[in-house]
CSV table of C-alpha atoms in Angstrom, one decimal:
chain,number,residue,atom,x,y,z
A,1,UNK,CA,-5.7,18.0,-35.1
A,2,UNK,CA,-8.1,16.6,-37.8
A,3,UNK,CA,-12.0,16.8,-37.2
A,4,UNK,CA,-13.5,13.7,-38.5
A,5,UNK,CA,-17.6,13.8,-38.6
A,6,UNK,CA,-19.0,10.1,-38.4
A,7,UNK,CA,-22.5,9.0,-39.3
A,8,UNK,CA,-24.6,6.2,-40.4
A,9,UNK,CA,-24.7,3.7,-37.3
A,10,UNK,CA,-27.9,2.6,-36.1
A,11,UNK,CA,-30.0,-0.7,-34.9
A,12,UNK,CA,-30.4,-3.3,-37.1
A,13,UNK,CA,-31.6,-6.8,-37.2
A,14,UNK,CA,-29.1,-10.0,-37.0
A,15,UNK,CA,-28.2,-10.4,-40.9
A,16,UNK,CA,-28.7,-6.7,-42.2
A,17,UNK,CA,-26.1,-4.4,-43.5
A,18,UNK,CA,-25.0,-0.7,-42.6
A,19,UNK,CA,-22.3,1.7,-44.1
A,20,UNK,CA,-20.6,4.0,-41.8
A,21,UNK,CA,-19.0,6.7,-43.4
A,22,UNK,CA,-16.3,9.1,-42.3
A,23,UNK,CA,-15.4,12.9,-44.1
A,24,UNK,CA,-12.2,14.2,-43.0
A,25,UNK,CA,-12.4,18.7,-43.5
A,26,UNK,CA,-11.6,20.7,-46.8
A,27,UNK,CA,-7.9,21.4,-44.6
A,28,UNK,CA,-6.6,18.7,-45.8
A,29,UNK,CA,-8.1,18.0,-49.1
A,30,UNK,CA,-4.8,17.9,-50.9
A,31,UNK,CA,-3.2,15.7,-48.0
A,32,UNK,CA,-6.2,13.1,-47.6
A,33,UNK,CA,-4.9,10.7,-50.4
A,34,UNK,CA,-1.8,10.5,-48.7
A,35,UNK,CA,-3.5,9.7,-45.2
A,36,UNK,CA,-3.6,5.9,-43.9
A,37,UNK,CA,-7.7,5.8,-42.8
A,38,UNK,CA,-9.1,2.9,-40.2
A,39,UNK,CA,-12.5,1.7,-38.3
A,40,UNK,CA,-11.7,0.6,-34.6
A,41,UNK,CA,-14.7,-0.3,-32.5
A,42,UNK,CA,-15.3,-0.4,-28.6
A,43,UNK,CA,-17.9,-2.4,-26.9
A,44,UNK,CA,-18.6,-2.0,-23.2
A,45,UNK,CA,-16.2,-3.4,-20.7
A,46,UNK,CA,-13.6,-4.0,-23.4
A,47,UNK,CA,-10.9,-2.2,-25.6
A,48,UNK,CA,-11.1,-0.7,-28.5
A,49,UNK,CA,-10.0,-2.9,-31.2
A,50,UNK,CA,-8.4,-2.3,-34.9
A,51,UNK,CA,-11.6,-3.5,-37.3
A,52,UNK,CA,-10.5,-2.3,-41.2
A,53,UNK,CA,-7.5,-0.4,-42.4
A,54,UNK,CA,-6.9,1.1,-45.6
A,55,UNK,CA,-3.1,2.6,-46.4
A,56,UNK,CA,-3.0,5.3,-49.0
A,57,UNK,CA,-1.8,2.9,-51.3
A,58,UNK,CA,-5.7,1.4,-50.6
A,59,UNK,CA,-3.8,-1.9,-49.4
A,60,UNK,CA,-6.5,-3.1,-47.1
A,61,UNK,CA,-6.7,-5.6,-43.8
A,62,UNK,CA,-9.2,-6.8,-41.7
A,63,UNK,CA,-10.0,-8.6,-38.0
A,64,UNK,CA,-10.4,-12.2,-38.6
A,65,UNK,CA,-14.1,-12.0,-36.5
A,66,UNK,CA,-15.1,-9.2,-39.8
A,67,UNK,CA,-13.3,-10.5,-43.0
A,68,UNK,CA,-15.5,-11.5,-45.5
A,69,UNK,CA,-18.6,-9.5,-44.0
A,70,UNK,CA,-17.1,-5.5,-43.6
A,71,UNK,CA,-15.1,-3.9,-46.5
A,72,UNK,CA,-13.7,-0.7,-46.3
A,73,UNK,CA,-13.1,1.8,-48.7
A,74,UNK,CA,-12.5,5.4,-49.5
A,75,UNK,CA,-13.1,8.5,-51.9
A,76,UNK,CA,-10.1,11.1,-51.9
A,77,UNK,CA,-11.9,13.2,-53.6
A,78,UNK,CA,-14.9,13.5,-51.3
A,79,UNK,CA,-12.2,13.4,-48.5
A,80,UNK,CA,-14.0,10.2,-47.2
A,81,UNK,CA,-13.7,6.9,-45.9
A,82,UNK,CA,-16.1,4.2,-45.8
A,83,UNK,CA,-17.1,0.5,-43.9
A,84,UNK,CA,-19.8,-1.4,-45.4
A,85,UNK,CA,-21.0,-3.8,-43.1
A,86,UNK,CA,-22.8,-6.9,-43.8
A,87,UNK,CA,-24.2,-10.4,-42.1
A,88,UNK,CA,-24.2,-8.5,-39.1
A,89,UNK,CA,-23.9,-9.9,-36.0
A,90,UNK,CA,-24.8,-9.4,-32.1
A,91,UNK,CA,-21.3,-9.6,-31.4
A,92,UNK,CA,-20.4,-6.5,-33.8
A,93,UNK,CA,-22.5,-4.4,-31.7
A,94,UNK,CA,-20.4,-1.6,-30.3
A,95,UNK,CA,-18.9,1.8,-30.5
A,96,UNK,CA,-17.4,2.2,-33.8
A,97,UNK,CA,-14.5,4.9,-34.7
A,98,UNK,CA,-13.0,6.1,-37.7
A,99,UNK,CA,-9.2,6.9,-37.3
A,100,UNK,CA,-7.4,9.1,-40.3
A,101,UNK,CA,-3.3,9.1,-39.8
A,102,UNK,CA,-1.6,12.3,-41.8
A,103,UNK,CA,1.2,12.2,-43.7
A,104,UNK,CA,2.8,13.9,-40.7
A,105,UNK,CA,2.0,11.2,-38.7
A,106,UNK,CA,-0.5,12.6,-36.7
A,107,UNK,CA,-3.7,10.4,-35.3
A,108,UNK,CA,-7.0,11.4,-36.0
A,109,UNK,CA,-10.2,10.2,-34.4
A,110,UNK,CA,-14.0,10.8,-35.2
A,111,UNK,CA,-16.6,11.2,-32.4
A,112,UNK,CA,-17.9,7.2,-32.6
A,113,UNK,CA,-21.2,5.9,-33.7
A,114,UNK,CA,-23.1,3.2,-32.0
A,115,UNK,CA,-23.8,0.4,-33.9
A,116,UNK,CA,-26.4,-2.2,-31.9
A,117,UNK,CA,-27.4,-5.0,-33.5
A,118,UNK,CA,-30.6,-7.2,-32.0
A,119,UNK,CA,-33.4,-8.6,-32.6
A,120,UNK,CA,-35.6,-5.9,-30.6
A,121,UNK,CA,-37.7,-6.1,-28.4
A,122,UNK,CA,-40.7,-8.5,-30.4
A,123,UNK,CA,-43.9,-8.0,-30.7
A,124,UNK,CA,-46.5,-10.2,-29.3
A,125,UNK,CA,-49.3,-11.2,-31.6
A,126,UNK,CA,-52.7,-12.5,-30.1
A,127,UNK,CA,-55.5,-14.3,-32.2
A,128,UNK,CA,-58.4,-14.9,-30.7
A,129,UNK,CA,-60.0,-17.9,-30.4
Protein backbone atom coordinates (compact mmCIF):
# COMPACT_ATOMS: atom_id res chain seq x y z
CA UNK A 1 0.00 0.00 0.00
CA UNK A 2 1.12 3.44 -1.34
CA UNK A 3 0.17 6.67 0.70
CA UNK A 4 -0.74 9.33 -1.73
CA UNK A 5 -1.09 13.02 -0.04
CA UNK A 6 -3.63 15.15 -2.33
CA UNK A 7 -3.97 18.99 -2.13
CA UNK A 8 -4.93 21.94 -4.06
CA UNK A 9 -8.90 21.67 -4.43
CA UNK A 10 -10.90 24.47 -3.41
CA UNK A 11 -14.04 26.77 -4.57
CA UNK A 12 -13.81 28.53 -7.46
CA UNK A 13 -15.89 30.62 -9.77
CA UNK A 14 -17.47 29.14 -13.20
CA UNK A 15 -14.42 29.77 -15.72
CA UNK A 16 -11.35 29.69 -13.31
CA UNK A 17 -8.59 27.20 -13.12
CA UNK A 18 -7.15 24.89 -10.25
CA UNK A 19 -4.12 22.37 -10.22
CA UNK A 20 -4.54 19.41 -8.02
CA UNK A 21 -1.41 17.79 -7.34
CA UNK A 22 -0.66 14.34 -6.02
CA UNK A 23 3.10 13.17 -4.26
CA UNK A 24 3.44 9.55 -4.02
CA UNK A 25 6.33 8.66 -0.61
CA UNK A 26 10.24 8.55 -1.02
CA UNK A 27 9.42 4.31 -0.89
CA UNK A 28 8.97 4.25 -4.12
CA UNK A 29 11.16 6.91 -5.61
CA UNK A 30 13.03 4.58 -7.88
CA UNK A 31 9.63 2.66 -8.86
CA UNK A 32 7.40 5.98 -9.55
CA UNK A 33 8.54 6.36 -13.24
CA UNK A 34 7.49 3.06 -13.88
CA UNK A 35 3.86 3.58 -12.17
CA UNK A 36 0.68 4.30 -14.48
CA UNK A 37 -0.77 7.62 -12.34
CA UNK A 38 -4.79 8.77 -12.80
CA UNK A 39 -7.44 11.49 -11.46
CA UNK A 40 -11.04 9.84 -10.91
CA UNK A 41 -13.67 12.05 -9.45
CA UNK A 42 -17.01 11.26 -7.40
CA UNK A 43 -19.88 13.58 -7.07
CA UNK A 44 -22.76 12.87 -4.72
CA UNK A 45 -25.20 10.20 -5.73
CA UNK A 46 -22.98 8.94 -8.44
CA UNK A 47 -19.85 6.79 -9.19
CA UNK A 48 -16.59 7.58 -9.30
CA UNK A 49 -15.51 8.01 -12.70
CA UNK A 50 -11.92 7.69 -14.64
CA UNK A 51 -11.08 11.71 -15.43
CA UNK A 52 -7.14 11.76 -16.78
CA UNK A 53 -4.64 8.90 -17.05
CA UNK A 54 -1.12 9.12 -17.69
CA UNK A 55 0.91 5.55 -18.44
CA UNK A 56 4.62 5.67 -17.56
CA UNK A 57 5.30 5.97 -21.04
CA UNK A 58 3.32 9.63 -20.28
CA UNK A 59 0.70 8.40 -23.09
CA UNK A 60 -2.20 10.36 -21.84
CA UNK A 61 -6.31 10.08 -22.08
CA UNK A 62 -9.08 11.94 -21.06
CA UNK A 63 -13.23 11.90 -20.42
CA UNK A 64 -14.76 13.40 -23.34
CA UNK A 65 -16.92 15.95 -20.69
CA UNK A 66 -12.84 17.29 -19.63
CA UNK A 67 -10.65 17.06 -22.93
CA UNK A 68 -9.49 20.16 -23.96
CA UNK A 69 -10.03 21.89 -20.42
CA UNK A 70 -7.93 19.38 -17.74
CA UNK A 71 -4.36 18.20 -18.68
CA UNK A 72 -2.44 15.95 -16.61
CA UNK A 73 0.96 15.60 -16.00
CA UNK A 74 3.66 14.33 -13.86
CA UNK A 75 7.29 14.91 -12.27
CA UNK A 76 9.23 11.50 -11.51
CA UNK A 77 11.53 13.12 -9.88
CA UNK A 78 9.43 14.99 -7.34
CA UNK A 79 7.48 11.57 -7.22
CA UNK A 80 4.32 13.63 -8.36
CA UNK A 81 1.41 13.80 -10.48
CA UNK A 82 -0.52 16.65 -11.61
CA UNK A 83 -4.23 17.87 -13.16
CA UNK A 84 -4.48 21.31 -14.28
CA UNK A 85 -7.88 22.33 -14.55
CA UNK A 86 -9.28 24.94 -16.60
CA UNK A 87 -12.92 26.61 -17.92
CA UNK A 88 -14.21 25.02 -15.04
CA UNK A 89 -17.52 24.14 -14.78
CA UNK A 90 -20.53 23.43 -12.17
CA UNK A 91 -20.73 20.06 -13.41
CA UNK A 92 -16.88 19.33 -12.51
CA UNK A 93 -17.74 19.90 -9.08
CA UNK A 94 -16.95 16.82 -7.02
CA UNK A 95 -14.73 14.63 -5.07
CA UNK A 96 -11.54 14.30 -6.91
CA UNK A 97 -8.86 11.26 -6.41
CA UNK A 98 -5.52 10.59 -7.54
CA UNK A 99 -4.87 6.83 -8.28
CA UNK A 100 -1.00 5.67 -8.71
CA UNK A 101 -0.82 1.75 -10.11
CA UNK A 102 2.88 0.10 -9.30
CA UNK A 103 4.78 -1.74 -11.39
CA UNK A 104 3.54 -4.73 -9.31
CA UNK A 105 0.26 -3.95 -10.13
CA UNK A 106 -0.93 -2.72 -7.08
CA UNK A 107 -3.75 0.29 -6.82
CA UNK A 108 -3.12 3.21 -5.02
CA UNK A 109 -5.54 5.85 -3.92
CA UNK A 110 -5.10 9.41 -2.30
CA UNK A 111 -7.51 10.74 0.40
CA UNK A 112 -9.78 13.01 -2.24
CA UNK A 113 -10.09 16.68 -2.45
CA UNK A 114 -13.24 18.59 -2.98
CA UNK A 115 -13.40 20.55 -5.86
CA UNK A 116 -16.82 22.92 -5.83
CA UNK A 117 -17.29 25.09 -8.41
CA UNK A 118 -20.17 28.01 -8.06
CA UNK A 119 -20.90 31.14 -8.28
CA UNK A 120 -21.31 31.71 -4.37
CA UNK A 121 -23.54 32.99 -2.60
CA UNK A 122 -23.69 36.97 -4.19
CA UNK A 123 -23.60 39.79 -2.65
CA UNK A 124 -26.37 42.30 -2.61
CA UNK A 125 -25.43 45.87 -3.39
CA UNK A 126 -27.82 48.77 -2.26
CA UNK A 127 -27.52 52.49 -3.55
CA UNK A 128 -29.54 54.73 -2.15
CA UNK A 129 -31.63 56.91 -3.68
Amino acid sequence: QVYLVESGGGVVQPGESLRLSCKAPRSILSTFSGSDVSWYRQAPGKQRDVVASMTKDKVTTYADSVKGRFTISRDNAKRTHYLQMSSLKPEDTAVYYCNLITIDGYQNWGQGTQVTVNWGQGTQVTVPS
